[in-house]
Every structure is written in C-alpha cells, then in structure tokens.
mmCIF file of C-alpha atoms and ligand atoms in Angstrom:
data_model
loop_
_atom_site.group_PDB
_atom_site.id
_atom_site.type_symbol
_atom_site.label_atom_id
_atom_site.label_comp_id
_atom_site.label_asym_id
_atom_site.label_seq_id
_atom_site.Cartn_x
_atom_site.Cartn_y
_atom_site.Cartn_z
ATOM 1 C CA UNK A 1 111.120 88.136 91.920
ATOM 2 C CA UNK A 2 110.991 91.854 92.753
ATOM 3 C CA UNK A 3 108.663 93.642 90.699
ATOM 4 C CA UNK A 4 108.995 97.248 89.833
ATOM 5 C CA UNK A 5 105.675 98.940 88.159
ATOM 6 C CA UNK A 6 103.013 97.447 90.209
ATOM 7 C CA UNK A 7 98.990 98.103 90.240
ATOM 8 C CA UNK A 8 96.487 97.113 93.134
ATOM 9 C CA UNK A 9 92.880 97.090 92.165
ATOM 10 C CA UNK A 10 90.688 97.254 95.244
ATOM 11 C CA UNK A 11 86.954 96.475 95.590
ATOM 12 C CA UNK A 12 84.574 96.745 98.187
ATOM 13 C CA UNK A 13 85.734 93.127 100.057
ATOM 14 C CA UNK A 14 89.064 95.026 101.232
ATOM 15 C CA UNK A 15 87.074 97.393 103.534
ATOM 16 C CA UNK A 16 84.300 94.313 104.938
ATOM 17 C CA UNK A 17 86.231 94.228 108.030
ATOM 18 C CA UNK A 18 86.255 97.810 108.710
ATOM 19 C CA UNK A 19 82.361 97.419 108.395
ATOM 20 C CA UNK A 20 81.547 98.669 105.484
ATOM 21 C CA UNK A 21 78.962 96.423 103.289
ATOM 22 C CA UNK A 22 79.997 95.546 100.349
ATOM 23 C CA UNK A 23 77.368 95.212 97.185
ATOM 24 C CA UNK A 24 76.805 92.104 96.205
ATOM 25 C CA UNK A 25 77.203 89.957 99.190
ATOM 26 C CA UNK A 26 73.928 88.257 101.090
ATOM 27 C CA UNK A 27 73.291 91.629 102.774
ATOM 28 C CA UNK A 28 75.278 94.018 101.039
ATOM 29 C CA UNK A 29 74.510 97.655 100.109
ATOM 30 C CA UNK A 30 72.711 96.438 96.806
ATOM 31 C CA UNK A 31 70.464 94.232 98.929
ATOM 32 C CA UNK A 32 67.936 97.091 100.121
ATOM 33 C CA UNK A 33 68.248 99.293 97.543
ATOM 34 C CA UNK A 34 67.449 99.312 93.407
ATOM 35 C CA UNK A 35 70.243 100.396 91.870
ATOM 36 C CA UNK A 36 68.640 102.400 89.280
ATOM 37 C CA UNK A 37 67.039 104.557 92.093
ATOM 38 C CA UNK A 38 70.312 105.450 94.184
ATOM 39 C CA UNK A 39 73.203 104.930 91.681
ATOM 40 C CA UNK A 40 72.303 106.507 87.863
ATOM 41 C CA UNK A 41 72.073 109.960 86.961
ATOM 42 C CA UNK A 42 68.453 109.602 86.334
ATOM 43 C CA UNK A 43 67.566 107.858 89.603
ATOM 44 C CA UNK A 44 69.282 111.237 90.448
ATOM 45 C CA UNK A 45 67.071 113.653 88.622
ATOM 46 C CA UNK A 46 63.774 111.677 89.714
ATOM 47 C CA UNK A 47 64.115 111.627 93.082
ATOM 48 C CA UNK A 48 67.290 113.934 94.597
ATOM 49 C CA UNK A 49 66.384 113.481 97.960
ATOM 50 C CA UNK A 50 66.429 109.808 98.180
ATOM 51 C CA UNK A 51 70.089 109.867 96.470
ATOM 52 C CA UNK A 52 71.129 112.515 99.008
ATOM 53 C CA UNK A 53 69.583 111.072 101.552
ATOM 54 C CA UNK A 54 71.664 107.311 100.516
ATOM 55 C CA UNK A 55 75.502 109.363 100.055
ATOM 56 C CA UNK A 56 74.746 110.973 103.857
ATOM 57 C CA UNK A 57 74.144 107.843 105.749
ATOM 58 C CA UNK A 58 77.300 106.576 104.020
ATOM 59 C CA UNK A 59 79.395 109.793 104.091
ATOM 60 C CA UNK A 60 78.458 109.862 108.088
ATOM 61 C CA UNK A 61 79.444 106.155 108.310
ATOM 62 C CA UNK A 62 83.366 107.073 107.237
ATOM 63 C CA UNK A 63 83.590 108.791 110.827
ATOM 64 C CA UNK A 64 83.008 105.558 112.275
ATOM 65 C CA UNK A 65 84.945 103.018 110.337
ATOM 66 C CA UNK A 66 89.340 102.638 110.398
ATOM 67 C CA UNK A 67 91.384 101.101 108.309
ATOM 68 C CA UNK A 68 92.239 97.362 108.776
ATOM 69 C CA UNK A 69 94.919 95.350 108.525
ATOM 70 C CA UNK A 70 94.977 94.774 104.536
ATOM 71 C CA UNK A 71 94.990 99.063 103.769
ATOM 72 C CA UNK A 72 97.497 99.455 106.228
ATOM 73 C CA UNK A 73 100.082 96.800 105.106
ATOM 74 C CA UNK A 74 99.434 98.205 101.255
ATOM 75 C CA UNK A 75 100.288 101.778 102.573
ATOM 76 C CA UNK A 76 103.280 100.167 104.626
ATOM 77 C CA UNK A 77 104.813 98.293 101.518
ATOM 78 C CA UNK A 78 104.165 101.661 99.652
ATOM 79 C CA UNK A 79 106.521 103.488 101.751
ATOM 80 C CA UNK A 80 109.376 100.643 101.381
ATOM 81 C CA UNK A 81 108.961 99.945 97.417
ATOM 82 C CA UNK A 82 110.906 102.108 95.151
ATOM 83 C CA UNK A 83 109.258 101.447 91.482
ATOM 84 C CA UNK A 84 105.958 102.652 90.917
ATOM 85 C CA UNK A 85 102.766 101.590 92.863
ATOM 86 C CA UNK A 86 99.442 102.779 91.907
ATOM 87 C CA UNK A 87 96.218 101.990 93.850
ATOM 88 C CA UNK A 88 93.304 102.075 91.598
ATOM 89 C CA UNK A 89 90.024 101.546 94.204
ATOM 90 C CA UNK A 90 86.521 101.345 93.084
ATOM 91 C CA UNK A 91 86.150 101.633 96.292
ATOM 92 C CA UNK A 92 84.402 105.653 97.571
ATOM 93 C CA UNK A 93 85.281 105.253 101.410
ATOM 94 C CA UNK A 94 88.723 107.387 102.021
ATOM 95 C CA UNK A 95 90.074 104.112 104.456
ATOM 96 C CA UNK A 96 93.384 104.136 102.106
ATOM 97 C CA UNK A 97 93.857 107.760 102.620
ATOM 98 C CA UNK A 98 93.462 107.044 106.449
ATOM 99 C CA UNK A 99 95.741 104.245 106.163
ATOM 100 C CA UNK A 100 98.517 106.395 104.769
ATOM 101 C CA UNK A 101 97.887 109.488 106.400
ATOM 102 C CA UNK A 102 100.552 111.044 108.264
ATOM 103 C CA UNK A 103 103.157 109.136 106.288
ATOM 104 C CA UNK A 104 105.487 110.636 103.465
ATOM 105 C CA UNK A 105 104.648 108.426 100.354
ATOM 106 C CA UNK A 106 107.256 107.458 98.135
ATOM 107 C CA UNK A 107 106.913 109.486 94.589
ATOM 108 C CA UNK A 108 105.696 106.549 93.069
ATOM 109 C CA UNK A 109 102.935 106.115 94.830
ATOM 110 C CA UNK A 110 99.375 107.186 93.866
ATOM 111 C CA UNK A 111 95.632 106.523 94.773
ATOM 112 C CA UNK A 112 93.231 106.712 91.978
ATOM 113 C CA UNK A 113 89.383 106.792 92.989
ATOM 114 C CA UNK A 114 87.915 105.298 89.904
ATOM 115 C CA UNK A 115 84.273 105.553 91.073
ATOM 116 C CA UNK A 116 84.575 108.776 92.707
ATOM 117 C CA UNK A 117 85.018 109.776 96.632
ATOM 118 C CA UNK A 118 82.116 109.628 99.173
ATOM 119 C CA UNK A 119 83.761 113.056 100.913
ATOM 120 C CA UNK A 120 83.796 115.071 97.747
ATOM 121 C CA UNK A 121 80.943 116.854 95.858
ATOM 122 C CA UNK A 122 80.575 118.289 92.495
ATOM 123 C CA UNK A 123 78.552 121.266 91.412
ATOM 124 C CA UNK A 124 76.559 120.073 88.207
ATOM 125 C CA UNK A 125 76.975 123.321 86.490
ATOM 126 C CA UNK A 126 80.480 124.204 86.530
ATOM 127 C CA UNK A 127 81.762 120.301 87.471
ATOM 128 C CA UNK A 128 84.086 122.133 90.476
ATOM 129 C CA UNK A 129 84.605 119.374 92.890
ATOM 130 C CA UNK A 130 84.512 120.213 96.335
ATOM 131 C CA UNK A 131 85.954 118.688 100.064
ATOM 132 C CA UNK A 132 82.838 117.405 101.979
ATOM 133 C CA UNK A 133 82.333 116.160 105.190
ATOM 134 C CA UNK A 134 78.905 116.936 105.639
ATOM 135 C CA UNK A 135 75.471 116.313 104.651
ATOM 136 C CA UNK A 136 74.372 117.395 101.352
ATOM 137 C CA UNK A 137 70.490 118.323 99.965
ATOM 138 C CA UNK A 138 68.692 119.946 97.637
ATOM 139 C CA UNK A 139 68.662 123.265 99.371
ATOM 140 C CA UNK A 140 72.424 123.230 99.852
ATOM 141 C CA UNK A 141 74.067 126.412 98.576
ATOM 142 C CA UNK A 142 77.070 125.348 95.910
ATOM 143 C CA UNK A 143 80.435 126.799 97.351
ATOM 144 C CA UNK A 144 81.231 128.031 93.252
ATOM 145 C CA UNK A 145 77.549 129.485 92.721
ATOM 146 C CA UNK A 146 75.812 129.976 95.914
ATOM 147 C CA UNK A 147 72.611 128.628 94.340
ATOM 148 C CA UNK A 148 70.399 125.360 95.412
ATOM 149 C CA UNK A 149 69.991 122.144 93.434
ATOM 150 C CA UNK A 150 73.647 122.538 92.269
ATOM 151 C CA UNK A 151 75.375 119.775 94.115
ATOM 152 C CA UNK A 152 75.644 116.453 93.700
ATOM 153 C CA UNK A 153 77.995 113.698 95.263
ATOM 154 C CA UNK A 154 81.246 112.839 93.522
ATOM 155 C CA UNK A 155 80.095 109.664 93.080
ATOM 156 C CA UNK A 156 80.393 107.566 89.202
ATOM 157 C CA UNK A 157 77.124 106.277 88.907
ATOM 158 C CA UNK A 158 75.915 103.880 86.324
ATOM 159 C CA UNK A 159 76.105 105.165 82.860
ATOM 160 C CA UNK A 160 78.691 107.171 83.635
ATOM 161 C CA UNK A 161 82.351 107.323 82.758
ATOM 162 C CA UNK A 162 84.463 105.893 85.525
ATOM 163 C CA UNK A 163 87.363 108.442 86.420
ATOM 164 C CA UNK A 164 90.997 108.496 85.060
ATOM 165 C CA UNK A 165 90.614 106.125 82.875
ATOM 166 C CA UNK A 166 93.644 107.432 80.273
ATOM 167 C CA UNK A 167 96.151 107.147 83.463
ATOM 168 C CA UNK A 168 94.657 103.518 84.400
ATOM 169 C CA UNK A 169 95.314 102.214 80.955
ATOM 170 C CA UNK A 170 99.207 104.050 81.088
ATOM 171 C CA UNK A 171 99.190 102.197 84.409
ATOM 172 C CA UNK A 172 98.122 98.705 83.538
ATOM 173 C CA UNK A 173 100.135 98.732 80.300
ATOM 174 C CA UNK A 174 103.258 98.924 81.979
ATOM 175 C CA UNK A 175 102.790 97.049 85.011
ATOM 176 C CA UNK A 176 104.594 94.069 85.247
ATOM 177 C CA UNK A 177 102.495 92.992 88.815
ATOM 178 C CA UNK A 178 98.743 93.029 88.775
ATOM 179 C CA UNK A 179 96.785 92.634 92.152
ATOM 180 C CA UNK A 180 93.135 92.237 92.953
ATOM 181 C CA UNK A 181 91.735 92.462 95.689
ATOM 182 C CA UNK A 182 88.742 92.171 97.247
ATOM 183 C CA UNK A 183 86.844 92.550 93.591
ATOM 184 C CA UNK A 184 83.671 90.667 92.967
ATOM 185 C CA UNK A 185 84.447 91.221 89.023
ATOM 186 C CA UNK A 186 81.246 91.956 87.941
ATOM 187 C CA UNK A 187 81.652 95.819 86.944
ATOM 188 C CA UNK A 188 83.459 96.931 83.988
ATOM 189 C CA UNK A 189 86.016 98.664 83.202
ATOM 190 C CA UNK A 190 87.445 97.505 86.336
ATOM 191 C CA UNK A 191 86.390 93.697 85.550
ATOM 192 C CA UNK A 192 88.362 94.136 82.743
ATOM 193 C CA UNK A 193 91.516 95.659 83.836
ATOM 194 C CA UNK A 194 92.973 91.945 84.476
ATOM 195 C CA UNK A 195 92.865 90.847 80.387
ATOM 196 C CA UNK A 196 94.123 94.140 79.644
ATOM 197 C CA UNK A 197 97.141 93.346 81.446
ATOM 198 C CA UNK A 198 97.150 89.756 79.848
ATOM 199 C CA UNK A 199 97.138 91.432 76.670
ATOM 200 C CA UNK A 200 100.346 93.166 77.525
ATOM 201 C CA UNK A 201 102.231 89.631 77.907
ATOM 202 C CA UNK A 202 104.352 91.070 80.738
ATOM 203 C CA UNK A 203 102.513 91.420 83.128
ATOM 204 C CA UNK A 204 101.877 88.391 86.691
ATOM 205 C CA UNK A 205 98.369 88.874 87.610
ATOM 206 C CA UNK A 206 97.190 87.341 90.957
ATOM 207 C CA UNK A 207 93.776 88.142 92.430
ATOM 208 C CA UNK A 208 93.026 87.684 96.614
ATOM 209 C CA UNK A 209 89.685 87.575 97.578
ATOM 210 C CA UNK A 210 87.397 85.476 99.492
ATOM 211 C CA UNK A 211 86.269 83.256 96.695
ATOM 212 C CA UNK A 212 86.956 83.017 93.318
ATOM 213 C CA UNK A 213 85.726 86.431 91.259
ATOM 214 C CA UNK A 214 83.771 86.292 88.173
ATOM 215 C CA UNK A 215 87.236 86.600 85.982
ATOM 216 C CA UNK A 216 89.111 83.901 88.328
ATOM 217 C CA UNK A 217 89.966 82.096 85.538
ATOM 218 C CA UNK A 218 92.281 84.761 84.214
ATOM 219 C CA UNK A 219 94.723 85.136 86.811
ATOM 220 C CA UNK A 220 97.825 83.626 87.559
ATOM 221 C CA UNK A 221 97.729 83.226 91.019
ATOM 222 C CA UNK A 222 95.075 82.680 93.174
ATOM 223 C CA UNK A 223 94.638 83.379 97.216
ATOM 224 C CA UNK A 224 91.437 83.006 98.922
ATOM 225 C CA UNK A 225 90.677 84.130 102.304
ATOM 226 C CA UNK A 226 89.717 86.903 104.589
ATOM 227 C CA UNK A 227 91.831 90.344 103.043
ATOM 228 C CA UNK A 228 92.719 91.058 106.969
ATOM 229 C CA UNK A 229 94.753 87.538 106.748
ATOM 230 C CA UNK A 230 95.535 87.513 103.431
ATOM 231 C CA UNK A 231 97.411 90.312 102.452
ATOM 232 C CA UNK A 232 99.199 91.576 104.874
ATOM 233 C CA UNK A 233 100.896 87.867 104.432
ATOM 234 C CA UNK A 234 100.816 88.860 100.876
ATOM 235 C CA UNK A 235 102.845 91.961 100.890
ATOM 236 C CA UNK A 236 105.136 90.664 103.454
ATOM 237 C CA UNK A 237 106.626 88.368 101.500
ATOM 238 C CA UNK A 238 106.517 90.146 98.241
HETATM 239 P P1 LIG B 301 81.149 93.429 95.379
HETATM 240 O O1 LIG B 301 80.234 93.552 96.536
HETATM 241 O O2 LIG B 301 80.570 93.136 94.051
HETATM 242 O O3 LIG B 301 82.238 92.302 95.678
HETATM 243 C C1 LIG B 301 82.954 92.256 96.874
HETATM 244 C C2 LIG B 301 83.878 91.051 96.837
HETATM 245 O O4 LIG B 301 84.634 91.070 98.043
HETATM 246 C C3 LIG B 301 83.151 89.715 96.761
HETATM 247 O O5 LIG B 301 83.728 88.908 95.738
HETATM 248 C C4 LIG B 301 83.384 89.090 98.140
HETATM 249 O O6 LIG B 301 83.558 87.692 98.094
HETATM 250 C C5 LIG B 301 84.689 89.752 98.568
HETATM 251 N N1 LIG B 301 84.828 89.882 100.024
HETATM 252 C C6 LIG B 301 83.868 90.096 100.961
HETATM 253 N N2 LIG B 301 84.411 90.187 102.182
HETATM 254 C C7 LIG B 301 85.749 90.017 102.032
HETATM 255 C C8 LIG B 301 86.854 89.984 102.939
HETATM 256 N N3 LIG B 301 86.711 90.150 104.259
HETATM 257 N N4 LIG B 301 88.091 89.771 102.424
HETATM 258 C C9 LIG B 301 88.274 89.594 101.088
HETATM 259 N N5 LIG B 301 87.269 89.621 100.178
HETATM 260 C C10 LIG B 301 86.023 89.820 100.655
HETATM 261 O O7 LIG B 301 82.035 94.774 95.356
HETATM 262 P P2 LIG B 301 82.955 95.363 94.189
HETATM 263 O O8 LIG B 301 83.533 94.279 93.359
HETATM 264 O O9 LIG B 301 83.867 96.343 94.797
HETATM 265 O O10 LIG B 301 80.243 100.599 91.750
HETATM 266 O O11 LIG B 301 81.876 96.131 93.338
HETATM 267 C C11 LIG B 301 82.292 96.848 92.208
HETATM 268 C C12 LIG B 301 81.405 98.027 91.989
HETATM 269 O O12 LIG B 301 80.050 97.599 91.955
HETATM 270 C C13 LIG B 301 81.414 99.048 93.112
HETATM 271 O O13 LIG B 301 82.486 99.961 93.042
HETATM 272 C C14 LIG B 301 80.115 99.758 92.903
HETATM 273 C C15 LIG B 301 79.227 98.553 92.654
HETATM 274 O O14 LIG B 301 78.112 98.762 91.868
HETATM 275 C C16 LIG B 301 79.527 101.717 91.667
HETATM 276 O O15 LIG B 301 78.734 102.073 92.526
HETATM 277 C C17 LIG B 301 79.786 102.496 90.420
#
C-alpha cells in the first residue's frame, strides 16, 4: 500500500550507532547524571556552569559523530516520496540534517526538533535563538544584547513545553503512516503521539526499535532489531 501523509518519530536509539548514548540504556547519558541537575530550568538557575559545562561536551561530540545507515535511508526515501513526510526527532544531535545535507528535499519534507537542537542557543531575555557551534558559559556575551548570563542552550528541558507542538498534532492527525523509531516511550508528549494517531482511525502505526517500547502494545506492526539493519530494509520496501 503506498501511503501518502507519513510521520517518523525518532528517539535517541536511531543515532546509537553513530555513538551517541542514548538515555535510558545500561550506560546511557542518564546513567551519570541526575536529571534534575542537567535537564530542568531550575537545575539551570542553581548551578549554570554544570548545565553549560553538560551541552559543550555534547555540542563538541556532533563534530565527531556521522550519520548511519537508518538517517540516511530516511533522507533517501524523502527525496523519492511525493506526499508529505515529516520527521519529528526528540532527538538534539543535527545527524538528520547531515544526512540530508547537500540534497534538494522534496516540498513535503520537514524536520521538526521537538526537544530543541544541541547547535542552537537562546538568549533568555529576548528568546532570539541563535546558530552555535561553540562552547557556551556564563560569561558569554548574547549576540542580541551583548550582556553575560543571557544564554542558554536551545535545549526543552523538563517542565518545559516541547516545541511545535500545534504543527505535530496537524501532522499526526492526518497521517495515514505512523513510524517509531528508536523511542524508548517513556517521555510524553512524544510517548503519546502513537494513540493520538489511533484515535484518528486512519492511521497504520508500526514502531522499530530494539525491543519492545513502553507503548508496544499499541502499534500495529512491530520490528525489532538494530535501526542500522532495520530500516533501511524498512524503507526499501515501503
Ligand atoms: P531512550 O534512551 O529512553 O530510549 C532509546 C531506545 O532506543 C531504547 O528503547 C533502546 O532499546 C533503543 N535502541 C538502542 N539502541 C538502538 C539501536 N541501535 N537501534 C534501534 N533501537 C535502539 O531515548 P528516547 O526514547 O529518545 O528528552 O528518550 C526520550 C527523551 O528522554 C529524550 O529526548 C530526552 C530524554 O529525557 C529530553 O531531554 C527532554
């Protein structure tokens, strides 16, 4: 069946094999760090240094990771589909951008950071969103005001409201294919996303990961395995 609207939510297990740690896995990011000190606006406000400190390491590792096989064979179906695909990531690494840079994308196509963008910053007074590739402290002057203690990462911590949420709901009422990928379905909104398309009655929902997520249940299809394996079989034969 050829489907024309379709939405890919992708979670931190699509990027494991370019290296980066996921959260919740033995090991992952969540592993050495309390989440309350690193990811909530008042983790933020106690101790700014710390959170800086955290976003660097990570913003520096994006110059060392690539794409792998499962973002570049969703940027290469991209190109050939003609309805509508939107990529909604909760993912703040930038390896679909690499995946697709270079490339014309169809029209149709759009990314949609939900959590926010590891290279992009955000001055707390005016909420002007910057390009940035660097390191980031307290000390560093904010492109809009030129004052200290301005910036902070573009990041959606928790307690916060996850980003474009009004286009994500337009999105995943009208798809008729949902995909997740890589998702351990324990965050919400994005945990959600798959009843809300349930809801709709028109919509397939299949979810590929490497075991079953916390929402399993509520998909139609099921493929387990390593995302380097699994989708680029996936999308091939779609
Ligand atoms: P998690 O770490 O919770 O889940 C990653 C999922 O990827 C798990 O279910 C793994 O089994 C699966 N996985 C690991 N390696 C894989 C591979 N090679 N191929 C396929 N699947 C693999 O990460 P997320 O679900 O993305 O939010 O976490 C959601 C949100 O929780 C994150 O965006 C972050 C975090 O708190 C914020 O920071 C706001």
């Amino acid at each position: 069946m050829a489907y024309n609207h379709i939405v890919i939510l992708t979670g931190a297990g699509i990027s494991a094999e370019s290296g980066l740690s996921t959260f919740r896995d033995a090991g992952g990011l969540w592993a050495g760090h309390r989440i309350e000190d690193v990811a909530t606006p008042e983790g933020f406000a106690r101790d700014a240094a710390l959170v800086h400190h955290f976003y660097n390491l990570r913003r520096a590792q994006l110059n060392e990771v690539r794409p792998n096989a499962a973002h570049l064979a969703i940027a290469n179906f991209a190109q050939t589909h003609t309805g509508t695909l939107t990529v909604i990531t909760q993912n703040v690494d930038d390896l679909h951008e690499q995946a697709t840079n270079g490339h014309d994308m169809p029209q149709g196509y759009s990314l949609l950071h939900m959590h926010g963008e590891l290279r992009k910053a955000r001055c707390l007074a005016t909420e002007e969103i910057f390009k940035w590739h660097d390191t980031m402290d307290a000390s560093t002057p904010c492109p809009c005001c030129n004052k200290p203690k301005r910036l902070r990462p573009h990041i959606v911590w928790f307690g916060e409201m996850p980003l474009y949420m009004d286009l994500i709901g337009h999105h995943l009422r009208r798809c008729d294919l949902f995909v997740s990928i890589g998702t351990s379905g324990n965050v919400y909104p994005a945990a959600g996303f798959v009843q809300q398309v349930r809801s709709t009655g028109n919509g397939h929902t299949i979810e590929i990961n490497m075991e079953p997520s916390q929402g399993h249940s509520l998909f139609h299809e099921k493929i387990y395995g390593a995302a380097t394996q699994t989708i680029p079989e996936f999308f091939i034969n779609l």
